[in-house]
Short mmCIF file of C-alpha atoms in Angstrom, two decimals:
data_model
loop_
_atom_site.label_atom_id
_atom_site.label_comp_id
_atom_site.label_asym_id
_atom_site.label_seq_id
_atom_site.Cartn_x
_atom_site.Cartn_y
_atom_site.Cartn_z
CA MET A 1 -0.20 0.04 0.11
CA SER A 2 1.82 3.44 -1.30
CA ASN A 3 1.40 6.16 1.62
CA ASN A 4 0.43 8.46 -0.34
CA SER A 5 -1.62 10.84 2.23
CA LYS A 6 -4.44 10.68 0.07
CA ASP A 7 -5.35 7.18 1.26
CA THR A 8 -5.88 7.70 5.29
CA ILE A 9 -7.76 10.43 6.93
CA TYR A 10 -6.22 11.07 9.96
CA ILE A 11 -8.67 11.40 12.49
CA GLY A 12 -8.99 14.75 14.62
CA LYS A 13 -11.15 17.19 16.50
CA LYS A 14 -13.45 18.08 14.18
CA PRO A 15 -16.76 17.40 13.41
CA LEU A 16 -18.28 13.17 13.04
CA MET A 17 -19.39 14.16 9.32
CA THR A 18 -16.22 15.86 8.14
CA TYR A 19 -14.28 13.11 8.46
CA VAL A 20 -17.01 10.36 7.31
CA THR A 21 -17.68 13.49 4.07
CA SER A 22 -13.61 12.66 3.49
CA ALA A 23 -13.73 9.14 3.27
CA ILE A 24 -16.33 8.86 1.24
CA ILE A 25 -15.50 11.17 -1.23
CA GLN A 26 -11.93 10.19 -1.52
CA LEU A 27 -13.08 6.24 -1.22
CA ALA A 28 -15.06 7.83 -5.06
CA THR A 29 -11.05 7.61 -6.83
CA GLN A 30 -9.37 5.53 -4.58
CA PRO A 31 -9.93 1.28 -3.85
CA LEU A 32 -8.73 1.93 -0.32
CA VAL A 33 -8.67 4.32 2.40
CA THR A 34 -7.47 3.68 5.68
CA ILE A 35 -8.72 5.79 8.63
CA LYS A 36 -5.98 6.64 11.44
CA ALA A 37 -6.33 8.23 15.69
CA ARG A 38 -4.95 7.40 18.30
CA GLY A 39 -4.97 8.02 22.59
CA LEU A 40 -9.34 8.82 22.60
CA THR A 41 -9.73 9.60 18.81
CA THR A 42 -9.33 6.05 18.80
CA ALA A 43 -13.24 5.40 19.67
CA ILE A 44 -14.27 8.61 16.75
CA ALA A 45 -12.70 6.54 14.27
CA ILE A 46 -14.49 3.52 14.29
CA ASP A 47 -17.87 5.96 15.30
CA VAL A 48 -16.65 6.87 11.41
CA ALA A 49 -16.20 3.87 9.81
CA GLN A 50 -18.88 2.44 10.91
CA VAL A 51 -21.62 5.69 9.26
CA VAL A 52 -19.65 5.43 6.40
CA LEU A 53 -20.47 1.70 5.56
CA LYS A 54 -23.54 2.03 7.15
CA LYS A 55 -24.26 5.00 4.84
CA THR A 56 -22.58 3.74 1.23
CA HIS A 57 -23.83 -0.22 2.47
CA PRO A 58 -23.25 -2.54 0.30
CA ALA A 59 -20.21 -0.08 -1.44
CA PHE A 60 -17.71 -0.78 1.35
CA GLN A 61 -16.11 -3.17 3.82
CA ILE A 62 -13.40 -2.96 5.96
CA GLU A 63 -10.24 -4.60 4.98
CA ASP A 64 -8.85 -4.74 8.37
CA VAL A 65 -8.22 -3.02 11.65
CA ARG A 66 -4.78 -2.85 12.68
CA ILE A 67 -3.78 -1.53 16.33
CA GLY A 68 -0.73 -0.67 17.62
CA SER A 69 0.77 2.42 20.03
CA GLU A 70 3.01 4.76 19.97
CA ALA A 71 5.49 6.62 21.92
CA LEU A 72 5.07 10.42 22.10
CA VAL A 73 6.79 13.12 24.15
CA ALA A 74 3.78 14.17 26.14
CA SER A 75 4.47 18.24 27.48
CA ASP A 76 5.85 18.08 30.28
CA GLY A 77 8.79 15.69 29.11
CA ARG A 78 7.72 12.40 30.02
CA ASN A 79 7.69 9.36 27.24
CA ARG A 80 4.17 8.50 26.93
CA ASP A 81 2.37 5.29 24.59
CA VAL A 82 -0.39 6.15 22.91
CA SER A 83 -2.88 3.55 21.23
CA THR A 84 -3.56 3.27 17.71
CA ILE A 85 -5.46 3.09 15.22
CA ASP A 86 -5.77 1.79 11.91
CA ILE A 87 -8.66 1.11 9.77
CA SER A 88 -8.69 0.01 6.39
CA ILE A 89 -11.45 0.11 4.13
CA LYS A 90 -11.97 -1.17 0.77
CA ARG A 91 -14.57 -1.25 -1.99
CA THR A 92 -16.88 -5.14 -2.22
CA ALA A 93 -15.95 -6.84 -4.41
CA ALA A 94 -18.77 -7.21 -7.29
CA MET B 1 -14.82 -20.67 19.71
CA SER B 2 -16.98 -21.18 22.42
CA ASN B 3 -18.90 -17.88 23.56
CA ASN B 4 -17.71 -19.35 27.52
CA SER B 5 -17.38 -16.00 28.73
CA LYS B 6 -14.08 -17.65 30.56
CA ASP B 7 -12.75 -16.39 27.62
CA THR B 8 -14.03 -12.68 27.43
CA ILE B 9 -13.34 -9.23 29.41
CA TYR B 10 -15.63 -6.50 28.81
CA ILE B 11 -13.82 -2.90 28.96
CA GLY B 12 -16.68 -1.04 32.57
CA LYS B 13 -15.13 2.32 34.39
CA LYS B 14 -13.29 0.04 36.53
CA PRO B 15 -8.73 1.65 36.42
CA LEU B 16 -6.96 0.00 33.52
CA MET B 17 -5.34 -1.80 34.64
CA THR B 18 -8.27 -3.98 36.43
CA TYR B 19 -8.92 -4.56 33.33
CA VAL B 20 -5.50 -6.17 31.92
CA THR B 21 -4.18 -8.74 35.26
CA SER B 22 -7.89 -10.12 34.20
CA ALA B 23 -6.44 -10.44 31.41
CA ILE B 24 -2.85 -12.08 31.86
CA ILE B 25 -4.96 -14.17 34.28
CA GLN B 26 -7.15 -16.02 31.80
CA LEU B 27 -4.43 -16.37 29.61
CA ALA B 28 -2.48 -17.98 31.87
CA THR B 29 -4.93 -21.11 31.25
CA GLN B 30 -7.31 -20.26 28.30
CA PRO B 31 -5.53 -20.22 24.53
CA LEU B 32 -6.82 -17.54 23.63
CA VAL B 33 -8.67 -14.16 24.99
CA THR B 34 -11.37 -11.33 23.88
CA ILE B 35 -11.50 -7.68 25.04
CA LYS B 36 -14.97 -6.48 24.38
CA ALA B 37 -16.07 -2.72 24.31
CA ARG B 38 -18.31 0.01 23.06
CA GLY B 39 -18.98 3.71 22.78
CA LEU B 40 -15.53 5.37 24.31
CA THR B 41 -14.68 2.57 26.62
CA THR B 42 -13.19 1.77 22.67
CA ALA B 43 -10.70 3.31 22.74
CA ILE B 44 -9.76 1.76 26.97
CA ALA B 45 -10.09 -1.98 25.12
CA ILE B 46 -6.88 -1.16 22.83
CA ASP B 47 -4.63 0.69 25.75
CA VAL B 48 -5.85 -3.08 27.96
CA ALA B 49 -4.22 -5.32 24.91
CA GLN B 50 -1.97 -2.97 24.49
CA VAL B 51 -0.42 -2.95 27.45
CA VAL B 52 -1.48 -6.70 28.37
CA LEU B 53 1.32 -7.38 25.15
CA LYS B 54 3.51 -5.11 25.93
CA LYS B 55 4.06 -6.87 29.92
CA THR B 56 3.83 -10.05 28.98
CA HIS B 57 5.89 -9.60 25.91
CA PRO B 58 6.78 -11.81 23.45
CA ALA B 59 4.52 -15.10 25.16
CA PHE B 60 0.95 -12.99 23.81
CA GLN B 61 -0.36 -11.43 20.16
CA ILE B 62 -2.93 -10.08 18.43
CA GLU B 63 -5.31 -12.59 17.27
CA ASP B 64 -7.76 -10.79 15.25
CA VAL B 65 -9.98 -7.11 15.74
CA ARG B 66 -13.01 -6.47 14.99
CA ILE B 67 -14.99 -3.76 14.48
CA GLY B 68 -19.05 -3.69 14.38
CA SER B 69 -21.93 -0.84 16.32
CA GLU B 70 -24.78 -2.32 17.72
CA ALA B 71 -28.38 -0.65 18.82
CA LEU B 72 -29.00 0.52 22.00
CA VAL B 73 -32.10 1.68 23.29
CA ALA B 74 -31.07 5.27 25.29
CA SER B 75 -32.34 6.90 28.05
CA ASP B 76 -34.93 8.81 26.03
CA GLY B 77 -35.95 6.09 23.82
CA ARG B 78 -34.19 6.76 20.86
CA ASN B 79 -32.08 4.23 19.22
CA ARG B 80 -28.99 5.15 18.36
CA ASP B 81 -26.28 3.09 17.40
CA VAL B 82 -22.85 2.18 19.22
CA SER B 83 -19.46 1.45 17.72
CA THR B 84 -17.69 -2.07 18.98
CA ILE B 85 -14.65 -3.62 18.95
CA ASP B 86 -13.57 -7.00 20.09
CA ILE B 87 -9.50 -7.75 20.30
CA SER B 88 -8.42 -10.52 20.85
CA ILE B 89 -5.25 -12.31 21.92
CA LYS B 90 -3.42 -15.40 21.68
CA ARG B 91 -0.28 -16.83 22.70
CA THR B 92 2.68 -16.36 20.79
CA ALA B 93 3.26 -20.17 18.63
CA ALA B 94 6.66 -20.74 20.03
#
């Protein structure tokens, strides 16, 4: 999989539907889109994926879900591990 | 996989390490343990899985991560969909 930013959506603090819309737009031209999040926004990433699937049913499906952790330097200078999630969505085979 | 409650850990509002300890204890006798959560606690489920793997490295690994959604009746009587996550952890093949 290429690491092109066009096929990746990073979940931040915008409203849920912002990411849902971005994902659906990208899936119109890309074969696979990956939704990435870390920390508490991992829960939002799952919501985004579920809303995308529901709104476009049955056009797309979950390809893969990966979880992991990443070392971050917190504002107090200490290392903290945060959990990450990557959810890949692809077009359902016709 | 059997649906025995002994091999499933539901994430609630207890401290993170409660679930980490339960998972490690259950993995001592079960071949596979599944961590389940819904809504905002899905983020905690990922944290629990990551801490279990880190504390026991390299004894266990992620077998599978599944995401989905469940219909709930909210306290105002309306139907709401909540996102769910199931993370299965198994012993690393020797």
